[in-house]
Coordinates of C-alpha atoms and ligand atoms in Angstrom, one line a residue:
M995 CA 104.6 95.3 90.5
S996 CA 103.5 92.2 88.3
V997 CA 101.1 89.8 89.9
R998 CA 102.4 86.5 91.3
V999 CA 100.4 84.0 92.7
R1000 CA 101.0 80.2 93.6
Y1001 CA 99.0 76.9 93.9
A1002 CA 100.8 75.2 96.6
P1003 CA 99.0 71.8 97.1
S1004 CA 100.1 69.3 99.7
P1005 CA 100.5 65.8 98.2
T1006 CA 98.1 64.4 100.8
G1007 CA 95.5 63.1 98.3
S1008 CA 93.9 63.5 94.9
P1009 CA 92.9 67.1 94.3
H1010 CA 89.1 67.7 95.0
V1011 CA 87.0 70.5 93.3
G1012 CA 87.6 72.8 96.1
N1013 CA 91.6 72.5 95.8
I1014 CA 91.3 72.8 91.8
R1015 CA 88.7 75.8 92.0
D1016 CA 91.4 77.8 93.8
A1017 CA 94.1 76.7 91.4
L1018 CA 91.7 77.5 88.6
F1019 CA 91.1 81.1 90.4
K1020 CA 94.9 81.6 90.4
H1021 CA 95.6 80.8 87.0
L1022 CA 92.6 83.1 85.8
F1023 CA 93.8 86.0 88.0
A1024 CA 97.5 85.6 86.7
A1025 CA 96.5 85.5 83.0
H1026 CA 93.9 88.5 83.5
H1027 CA 96.8 90.6 84.8
H1028 CA 99.5 89.0 82.6
G1029 CA 101.1 87.8 85.8
T1030 CA 102.7 84.5 86.8
H1031 CA 101.1 81.6 88.3
L1032 CA 103.6 79.2 89.8
L1033 CA 103.0 75.6 91.1
R1034 CA 104.8 74.7 94.4
I1035 CA 104.8 71.3 96.1
E1036 CA 104.3 71.5 99.7
D1037 CA 105.7 68.0 101.0
T1038 CA 107.3 68.8 104.3
D1039 CA 104.8 66.7 106.0
R1040 CA 106.1 63.1 105.2
T1041 CA 103.6 61.5 107.5
R1042 CA 100.7 62.7 105.2
F1043 CA 102.3 61.9 102.0
V1044 CA 100.1 59.9 99.6
E1045 CA 101.6 57.8 96.8
G1046 CA 100.3 58.9 93.5
A1047 CA 99.1 62.4 94.7
I1048 CA 101.8 64.4 92.8
E1049 CA 100.7 62.6 89.8
D1050 CA 97.2 63.2 90.3
I1051 CA 97.9 67.0 90.9
F1052 CA 99.5 67.3 87.5
E1053 CA 96.8 65.2 85.7
S1054 CA 94.0 67.1 87.2
L1055 CA 95.6 70.5 86.3
H1056 CA 96.5 69.4 82.8
W1057 CA 93.1 67.9 82.1
L1058 CA 91.5 71.2 83.1
G1059 CA 93.7 73.3 81.0
I1060 CA 95.1 75.3 84.3
Q1061 CA 98.3 76.8 83.3
W1062 CA 101.5 77.8 85.3
Q1063 CA 104.5 79.3 84.2
E1064 CA 107.1 78.2 87.0
G1065 CA 107.3 75.0 88.8
P1066 CA 108.9 71.8 89.3
D1067 CA 108.2 70.8 85.7
K1068 CA 108.9 74.0 84.2
G1069 CA 111.8 75.3 86.4
G1070 CA 112.0 79.3 87.0
A1071 CA 114.2 81.7 88.7
Y1072 CA 112.8 81.0 92.2
G1073 CA 113.2 77.2 92.5
P1074 CA 113.5 74.5 93.5
Y1075 CA 109.5 74.4 93.7
I1076 CA 109.5 71.4 95.8
Q1077 CA 109.8 72.2 99.5
S1078 CA 111.5 68.9 100.6
E1079 CA 114.3 70.1 98.1
R1080 CA 114.1 73.4 99.4
Q1081 CA 114.5 72.0 102.9
A1082 CA 117.5 69.9 101.6
E1083 CA 119.3 73.1 100.7
G1084 CA 118.9 74.6 103.9
I1085 CA 116.7 77.4 103.0
Y1086 CA 114.2 77.2 105.9
D1087 CA 117.0 76.7 108.5
R1088 CA 118.5 80.1 107.6
Y1089 CA 115.4 81.8 108.3
I1090 CA 114.7 80.0 111.4
E1091 CA 118.3 80.9 112.7
Q1092 CA 117.4 84.6 111.9
L1093 CA 114.1 84.3 113.8
L1094 CA 115.6 82.8 116.7
E1095 CA 118.3 85.3 116.6
A1096 CA 116.0 88.3 116.9
G1097 CA 113.9 86.6 119.6
H1098 CA 110.8 86.1 117.6
A1099 CA 111.0 82.4 117.9
Y1100 CA 112.0 80.1 120.5
K1101 CA 112.8 76.5 121.3
A1102 CA 110.4 74.5 122.8
F1103 CA 111.5 71.2 124.9
D1104 CA 108.0 70.0 125.8
T1105 CA 107.3 66.5 125.6
S1106 CA 104.2 65.0 124.2
E1107 CA 103.0 64.2 127.7
E1108 CA 103.8 67.5 128.8
L1109 CA 101.6 69.0 126.0
A1110 CA 98.6 66.7 126.5
E1111 CA 98.6 67.7 130.3
M1112 CA 98.6 71.2 129.2
R1113 CA 95.7 70.5 126.9
E1114 CA 93.7 68.8 129.4
Y1115 CA 94.3 71.5 132.0
Q1116 CA 93.0 74.0 129.5
Q1117 CA 89.9 72.0 128.8
I1118 CA 89.1 71.6 132.4
N1119 CA 89.7 75.2 133.3
K1120 CA 87.7 76.2 129.9
Q1121 CA 90.7 78.2 128.8
P1122 CA 91.8 78.7 125.1
I1123 CA 93.4 75.4 123.7
G1124 CA 96.8 76.0 122.1
Y1125 CA 100.4 76.6 123.2
F1126 CA 100.5 80.0 124.6
G1127 CA 104.1 79.9 125.9
G1128 CA 104.3 77.1 128.5
V1129 CA 107.9 77.2 130.4
W1130 CA 109.8 77.9 127.2
R1131 CA 108.6 81.0 125.7
D1132 CA 110.4 82.9 128.4
A1133 CA 113.1 80.5 129.3
S1134 CA 116.3 82.0 129.8
P1135 CA 119.2 81.2 127.7
E1136 CA 120.9 79.1 130.3
E1137 CA 117.7 76.9 130.5
V1138 CA 117.7 76.5 126.9
A1139 CA 121.2 76.0 126.7
Q1140 CA 121.0 73.1 129.3
A1141 CA 118.0 71.2 127.6
E1142 CA 120.0 71.4 124.4
A1143 CA 123.1 70.1 125.9
E1144 CA 121.1 67.1 127.2
G1145 CA 119.9 66.5 123.8
R1146 CA 116.4 67.0 124.5
P1147 CA 113.9 67.2 121.2
F1148 CA 112.9 70.4 120.5
V1149 CA 110.6 72.3 118.2
V1150 CA 110.7 75.9 117.1
R1151 CA 107.7 78.2 117.9
L1152 CA 106.8 81.5 116.7
K1153 CA 106.6 84.2 119.5
I1154 CA 103.0 85.7 118.9
P1155 CA 103.1 89.3 120.5
R1156 CA 100.6 89.4 123.3
D1157 CA 98.0 92.3 124.3
Q1158 CA 97.8 93.6 120.8
T1159 CA 95.4 93.2 117.9
I1160 CA 96.6 91.5 114.9
A1161 CA 94.7 92.5 111.8
I1162 CA 94.8 91.6 107.8
E1163 CA 93.1 93.2 105.2
D1164 CA 91.6 90.4 103.2
A1165 CA 90.6 91.4 99.6
I1166 CA 87.3 89.9 99.9
R1167 CA 86.3 90.3 103.4
G1168 CA 88.0 93.6 104.3
R1169 CA 89.6 94.0 107.8
I1170 CA 89.8 91.1 109.9
E1171 CA 91.1 91.5 113.6
W1172 CA 92.2 89.1 116.3
D1173 CA 93.2 89.5 119.8
S1174 CA 96.7 88.3 119.9
N1175 CA 96.0 86.6 123.3
T1176 CA 93.8 84.2 121.5
V1177 CA 96.4 83.4 118.7
D1178 CA 98.7 80.4 119.9
D1179 CA 102.3 80.0 119.2
P1180 CA 102.6 77.7 116.3
V1181 CA 105.2 75.4 115.6
L1182 CA 107.6 76.7 112.8
L1183 CA 110.1 73.7 112.7
K1184 CA 109.4 70.2 113.9
A1185 CA 111.6 67.9 116.0
D1186 CA 112.6 66.3 112.7
R1187 CA 113.9 69.5 111.5
M1188 CA 111.2 69.7 108.9
P1189 CA 109.4 73.1 108.5
T1190 CA 105.7 73.3 109.0
Y1191 CA 103.1 74.5 106.5
H1192 CA 103.1 77.8 108.3
F1193 CA 106.7 78.4 108.2
A1194 CA 107.6 76.9 104.8
A1195 CA 104.7 78.4 102.9
M1196 CA 105.4 82.0 104.2
V1197 CA 109.1 82.0 103.7
D1198 CA 108.5 80.7 100.3
D1199 CA 105.8 83.3 99.5
H1200 CA 108.3 86.0 100.4
L1201 CA 111.3 84.3 98.5
M1202 CA 108.9 83.7 95.5
E1203 CA 107.6 87.4 95.6
I1204 CA 104.0 86.1 95.6
T1205 CA 101.7 89.3 95.5
H1206 CA 98.5 87.5 96.5
I1207 CA 97.9 84.5 98.8
I1208 CA 94.9 83.2 97.2
R1209 CA 93.8 80.2 99.2
G1210 CA 90.6 78.5 100.9
E1211 CA 88.7 80.2 103.6
E1212 CA 89.8 77.6 105.8
W1213 CA 93.1 79.2 106.1
I1214 CA 91.6 82.4 107.7
S1215 CA 92.4 81.2 111.2
S1216 CA 96.1 80.8 110.2
A1217 CA 96.4 84.1 108.7
P1218 CA 97.3 86.2 112.1
K1219 CA 100.0 83.7 112.4
H1220 CA 101.2 84.2 109.0
A1221 CA 100.9 88.2 109.5
V1222 CA 103.1 88.2 112.4
L1223 CA 105.7 85.9 110.7
F1224 CA 105.8 88.4 107.8
D1225 CA 106.1 91.3 110.2
A1226 CA 108.9 89.5 112.4
F1227 CA 110.9 89.4 109.3
G1228 CA 110.1 92.9 108.3
W1229 CA 108.8 91.5 104.8
T1230 CA 106.0 93.3 103.2
R1231 CA 103.0 91.3 103.5
P1232 CA 101.2 89.9 100.4
V1233 CA 97.7 90.6 99.8
F1234 CA 95.4 87.9 101.5
V1235 CA 92.5 86.5 99.4
H1236 CA 90.5 83.9 101.4
C1237 CA 88.1 82.1 98.9
P1238 CA 84.6 81.1 100.0
V1239 CA 84.4 77.2 101.0
I1240 CA 82.2 75.2 98.4
K1241 CA 79.1 73.8 100.2
G1242 CA 76.7 71.0 98.9
K1243 CA 73.1 72.0 97.9
D1244 CA 72.0 71.0 101.5
G1245 CA 74.1 73.8 102.9
S1246 CA 77.0 71.8 104.5
K1247 CA 80.5 71.5 103.4
L1248 CA 81.0 69.8 100.2
S1249 CA 82.1 66.1 101.0
K1250 CA 81.9 62.5 99.7
R1251 CA 78.3 62.6 100.9
H1252 CA 77.3 65.1 98.2
G1253 CA 78.8 62.6 95.5
D1254 CA 81.8 63.0 93.8
T1255 CA 84.5 65.4 94.7
R1256 CA 87.8 64.3 93.5
C1257 CA 88.6 66.2 90.3
L1258 CA 89.6 63.1 88.1
D1259 CA 86.2 61.5 89.0
F1260 CA 84.3 64.1 87.1
R1261 CA 86.7 63.1 84.1
A1262 CA 85.7 59.3 84.6
A1263 CA 82.1 60.3 84.8
G1264 CA 81.9 61.8 81.5
I1265 CA 82.4 65.3 82.4
L1266 CA 84.2 67.5 79.8
P1267 CA 87.0 69.7 81.1
E1268 CA 85.7 73.0 79.8
A1269 CA 82.4 72.2 81.4
L1270 CA 83.7 71.5 84.9
R1271 CA 86.2 74.5 84.4
N1272 CA 83.3 77.0 83.5
F1273 CA 81.1 75.5 86.3
I1274 CA 83.8 75.6 89.2
A1275 CA 84.9 79.3 88.2
L1276 CA 81.3 80.4 89.1
I1277 CA 81.3 78.8 92.4
G1278 CA 82.0 81.7 94.7
W1279 CA 83.1 84.0 91.9
S1280 CA 80.7 85.8 89.3
P1281 CA 81.5 87.8 86.3
G1282 CA 78.6 90.3 86.9
G1283 CA 75.3 90.1 85.1
D1284 CA 73.6 86.8 84.3
R1285 CA 76.3 85.3 82.2
E1286 CA 77.0 81.7 82.8
I1287 CA 78.7 79.9 79.8
L1288 CA 82.1 81.5 79.5
N1289 CA 85.0 80.1 77.6
E1290 CA 88.7 80.2 78.6
A1291 CA 89.3 83.7 76.9
E1292 CA 86.0 85.2 78.5
L1293 CA 86.9 83.7 81.9
I1294 CA 90.3 85.4 81.8
E1295 CA 89.1 88.7 80.5
A1296 CA 86.3 88.8 83.2
F1297 CA 88.2 87.4 86.2
D1298 CA 89.1 89.7 89.0
L1299 CA 88.9 89.8 92.7
G1300 CA 86.0 92.1 92.7
G1301 CA 83.9 89.1 91.6
L1302 CA 84.6 86.8 94.4
Q1303 CA 81.9 86.5 97.1
P1304 CA 82.5 86.3 100.7
S1305 CA 79.5 84.0 101.2
S1306 CA 80.1 80.2 100.3
G1307 CA 79.7 78.7 96.8
V1308 CA 77.1 76.2 96.3
F1309 CA 78.2 73.1 94.2
D1310 CA 75.1 72.3 92.3
L1311 CA 75.3 69.2 90.4
D1312 CA 72.2 69.7 88.1
K1313 CA 73.8 72.9 86.7
L1314 CA 77.1 71.3 85.9
T1315 CA 74.9 68.5 84.0
W1316 CA 73.2 71.2 82.0
M1317 CA 76.8 72.8 81.2
N1318 CA 78.1 69.5 80.2
G1319 CA 75.3 69.0 77.7
H1320 CA 76.0 72.6 76.3
Y1321 CA 79.5 71.7 75.9
L1322 CA 78.8 68.5 74.5
R1323 CA 76.6 69.9 71.7
A1324 CA 79.3 72.7 71.1
C1325 CA 81.9 70.0 69.9
T1326 CA 82.4 69.2 66.4
A1327 CA 81.5 65.6 65.3
E1328 CA 85.0 64.6 64.9
N1329 CA 86.1 66.1 68.0
L1330 CA 83.5 64.4 70.0
T1331 CA 84.2 61.1 68.7
E1332 CA 87.9 61.7 69.4
R1333 CA 87.2 62.7 72.9
L1334 CA 84.8 59.5 73.2
K1335 CA 87.7 57.3 72.0
V1336 CA 90.2 58.5 74.6
F1337 CA 87.4 58.4 77.4
L1338 CA 86.2 54.8 76.4
A1339 CA 90.2 53.8 76.3
H1340 CA 91.0 55.3 79.8
P1341 CA 91.5 52.6 82.4
E1342 CA 89.8 55.1 85.1
T1343 CA 86.5 55.0 83.0
A1344 CA 86.0 51.3 83.5
R1345 CA 87.3 51.6 87.2
Y1346 CA 85.0 54.2 88.0
W1347 CA 81.7 52.7 86.3
E1348 CA 82.3 49.0 87.2
P1349 CA 81.3 49.4 91.0
R1350 CA 78.6 51.8 90.0
D1351 CA 77.0 50.7 87.1
P1352 CA 77.9 47.6 85.4
E1353 CA 75.3 47.9 82.6
K1354 CA 76.5 51.3 81.7
L1355 CA 80.0 50.1 81.4
A1356 CA 79.0 47.2 79.1
A1357 CA 77.3 49.6 76.9
L1358 CA 80.3 51.7 76.8
H1359 CA 82.2 48.7 75.8
L1360 CA 79.7 48.1 73.1
L1361 CA 80.3 51.6 71.8
K1362 CA 84.0 51.3 72.1
E1363 CA 84.0 48.1 69.9
G1364 CA 81.4 49.9 67.5
I1365 CA 84.0 52.8 66.9
E1366 CA 86.8 50.1 66.3
K1367 CA 84.8 48.4 63.7
D1368 CA 83.3 51.0 61.8
E1369 CA 84.1 54.5 62.9
A1370 CA 82.2 56.3 60.2
Y1371 CA 78.9 54.5 61.3
A1372 CA 79.7 55.1 65.0
R1373 CA 80.3 58.8 64.4
Q1374 CA 76.8 59.0 63.0
A1375 CA 75.2 57.3 65.7
I1376 CA 77.1 59.5 68.3
E1377 CA 75.8 62.7 66.4
L1378 CA 72.2 61.6 66.4
E1379 CA 72.3 60.9 70.3
R1380 CA 74.3 64.1 71.3
E1381 CA 71.1 66.3 71.7
R1382 CA 69.9 63.6 74.1
V1383 CA 72.9 63.1 76.6
T1384 CA 74.7 65.2 79.1
S1385 CA 77.7 63.1 79.7
L1386 CA 80.4 61.2 77.7
A1387 CA 79.2 58.1 79.6
D1388 CA 75.6 58.5 78.5
F1389 CA 76.6 57.7 74.9
G1390 CA 77.0 53.9 75.6
E1391 CA 73.4 53.3 76.6
A1392 CA 72.0 55.9 74.0
T1393 CA 73.7 54.4 71.0
A1394 CA 73.5 50.7 71.9
F1395 CA 70.8 50.0 69.8
F1396 CA 73.0 50.9 66.8
F1397 CA 75.5 48.2 67.5
Q1398 CA 73.5 45.5 69.0
D1399 CA 72.6 43.0 66.3
E1400 CA 69.4 42.4 68.0
P1401 CA 68.3 45.2 70.3
P1402 CA 66.4 43.8 73.1
F1403 CA 62.6 44.5 72.9
D1404 CA 60.8 46.7 75.5
E1405 CA 58.0 44.4 76.1
K1406 CA 55.6 47.3 76.8
A1407 CA 56.4 48.9 73.4
V1408 CA 55.7 45.6 71.8
E1409 CA 52.4 45.3 73.3
K1410 CA 51.4 48.6 72.4
W1411 CA 52.8 49.1 69.2
L1412 CA 53.8 45.6 67.4
R1413 CA 50.4 44.5 68.2
V1414 CA 48.5 47.0 66.5
D1415 CA 46.3 45.6 63.5
H1416 CA 48.5 47.2 60.9
A1417 CA 52.0 46.2 62.4
G1418 CA 52.7 43.2 60.1
D1419 CA 51.5 45.1 57.0
L1420 CA 53.4 48.0 57.8
I1421 CA 56.7 45.9 58.2
R1422 CA 56.0 44.1 55.0
F1423 CA 55.6 47.4 53.4
L1424 CA 59.0 48.6 54.6
Q1425 CA 60.6 45.3 53.6
A1426 CA 59.3 45.7 49.9
N1427 CA 60.3 49.1 49.8
L1428 CA 63.8 48.5 51.1
N1429 CA 64.5 45.4 48.9
G1430 CA 67.6 45.6 46.9
A1431 CA 68.5 49.0 48.3
E1432 CA 72.0 49.6 49.5
S1433 CA 71.8 53.0 51.0
V1434 CA 68.8 55.1 51.9
S1435 CA 68.5 59.0 52.6
V1436 CA 66.7 60.7 55.3
E1437 CA 64.3 62.1 52.7
A1438 CA 63.7 58.6 51.2
C1439 CA 62.9 57.2 54.7
E1440 CA 60.5 60.1 55.3
A1441 CA 58.9 59.7 52.0
M1442 CA 58.6 55.9 52.6
L1443 CA 56.6 56.5 55.7
R1444 CA 54.2 59.2 54.4
G1445 CA 53.6 57.1 51.5
Y1446 CA 52.3 54.3 53.8
Q1447 CA 50.2 57.0 55.8
E1448 CA 48.6 58.3 52.7
E1449 CA 48.0 54.7 51.3
K1450 CA 46.2 53.6 54.6
G1451 CA 44.8 56.8 55.2
F1452 CA 46.1 57.5 58.6
E1453 CA 45.4 61.3 59.7
K1454 CA 48.6 61.5 61.7
L1455 CA 52.1 59.9 61.2
G1456 CA 52.1 58.3 64.6
P1457 CA 50.7 55.1 64.1
V1458 CA 53.4 54.5 61.4
V1459 CA 56.2 56.1 63.2
H1460 CA 55.8 54.3 66.5
P1461 CA 55.5 50.7 65.3
T1462 CA 58.4 51.2 62.9
R1463 CA 60.8 52.7 65.8
V1464 CA 59.8 49.7 68.0
A1465 CA 60.5 47.4 65.3
L1466 CA 64.1 49.1 64.5
T1467 CA 65.3 49.8 67.8
G1468 CA 63.1 47.8 70.4
K1469 CA 62.1 51.1 72.2
T1470 CA 59.9 53.8 71.9
V1471 CA 62.3 56.5 72.5
G1472 CA 65.4 57.7 70.7
P1473 CA 66.6 60.5 68.1
G1474 CA 64.8 61.5 65.0
L1475 CA 63.1 58.3 63.4
F1476 CA 64.1 59.2 59.6
E1477 CA 67.7 60.1 60.6
L1478 CA 68.1 56.9 62.5
M1479 CA 66.7 54.8 59.7
S1480 CA 69.1 56.4 57.3
V1481 CA 72.1 55.6 59.6
L1482 CA 71.2 52.2 60.2
G1483 CA 70.8 51.5 56.5
P1484 CA 68.7 48.9 54.4
D1485 CA 70.7 45.9 55.6
R1486 CA 70.4 46.4 59.5
M1487 CA 66.8 47.6 58.8
R1488 CA 65.8 44.4 56.9
A1489 CA 67.3 42.2 59.5
R1490 CA 65.6 43.9 62.3
L1491 CA 62.4 44.1 60.4
S1492 CA 61.9 40.3 59.9
R1493 CA 62.9 39.9 63.6
A1494 CA 59.9 42.2 64.4
L1495 CA 57.6 40.8 62.1
E1496 CA 57.6 37.5 64.3
R1497 CA 56.7 39.8 67.2
T1498 CA 53.5 41.2 65.5
T1499 CA 51.2 38.4 66.6
Ligands
LIG1119 N1 99.7 73.3 101.0 C1 98.5 73.9 101.5 C2 97.3 73.1 101.2 O1 97.6 71.8 100.5 C3 98.3 75.2 100.7 C4 97.6 76.2 101.5 C5 97.9 77.7 101.1 O2 97.5 77.8 99.8 O3 98.5 78.4 101.4 O4 96.2 73.4 101.7

């Protein structure tokens, strides 16, 4: 049987890395087995519906290159792929009827006050909390008919069998067992006739011929209910695969406290999709050995359930930063500039940085303008800085001195290197050498500085390099000096040198 898995998000917010990691696993698993990954939107809980969430789900998946073959946008033989549409077609009603007729489900007419009272009673008496039957589980057909005739609102609940062991075989954790007396009767159909997640998801998993339910560990406690539901219908259960939860470095569940968790925030922060994809694939899954950098094809090749770990995965931001640097260096120069253009033009980039670091945002604007004005020049600046940055967002500050007419001087650097005895002489030497030149090669820049070193008898190049760098960039740190000189070119260098000359005394 061919593998069929589903990513079934509820549009209750923008996907965070945990959701997206599970979606990635499903895509990789399906691709590895030449199976099908489908996208199903679970929107039956209208009270939790968040405007824009569906758009963010698609956007996150597209950005990370997570693929699916069937879904609301693609169609397929098992549609519709949006649960509210399936509900409107009466799909869930049909199956509810079947369960009611077979006695596996029952109508419960409890009022919210009665339910609150029950909970309170359970709390006081230290009993398991939940609905274990009340008066309706074993109510007579006459009592039910009477309540219905009175028009009382009701929900439909699953009749969990009592005094049994419910067991599932989890692909990662093996056999998991529950005493059925501890499993409460879940609502399948709400009073507004909408199915709950428990019901709609399992009916759809069956109808869509899902072979593996791959989902987060937080759903383990629901698994016995789902198993009972499959058994009640006499359907073959899919394989349950509960992926480990993602934790922060401090061991607590990943949350806003740890920084960004929303997938699209990583894009706005300047992370490349292939870096985030590679990084999240390794949270809770291992390809074996100590391989860490895996491209899409390698991930698909290596991904199987055997590599999934039962213990929680750790979200290590330092590792993501390292990986992003790796992928930035792997881009071609053209591709990197193109990606930066998209990044800089995206409104979410400004929305993200404005409240966090306005200076960084200003530097990103400068880079954007720089690219618009002279792309070839900007590309060379980007190329020189790529070894030194770890995110797209770093390029603004890193390349700023290339685009500023008068890059600000770091006063400490001025004190240290422009006040040395030979600084004025060195600057005049450079001015004389650049006189009339239209361009200057990296080699010529090196020869120029080495020429001055020899002429003045300096043992090392440092006393020549440092004042020159401060004069041209205002700072003591940056990319290779000869390279940056060549990129700046004679015109810019001349302007900067005259300005620096004034600071030598
Ligand atoms: N709609 C559920 C969610 O968004 C899906 C859980 C599952 O994969 O079964 O969490």
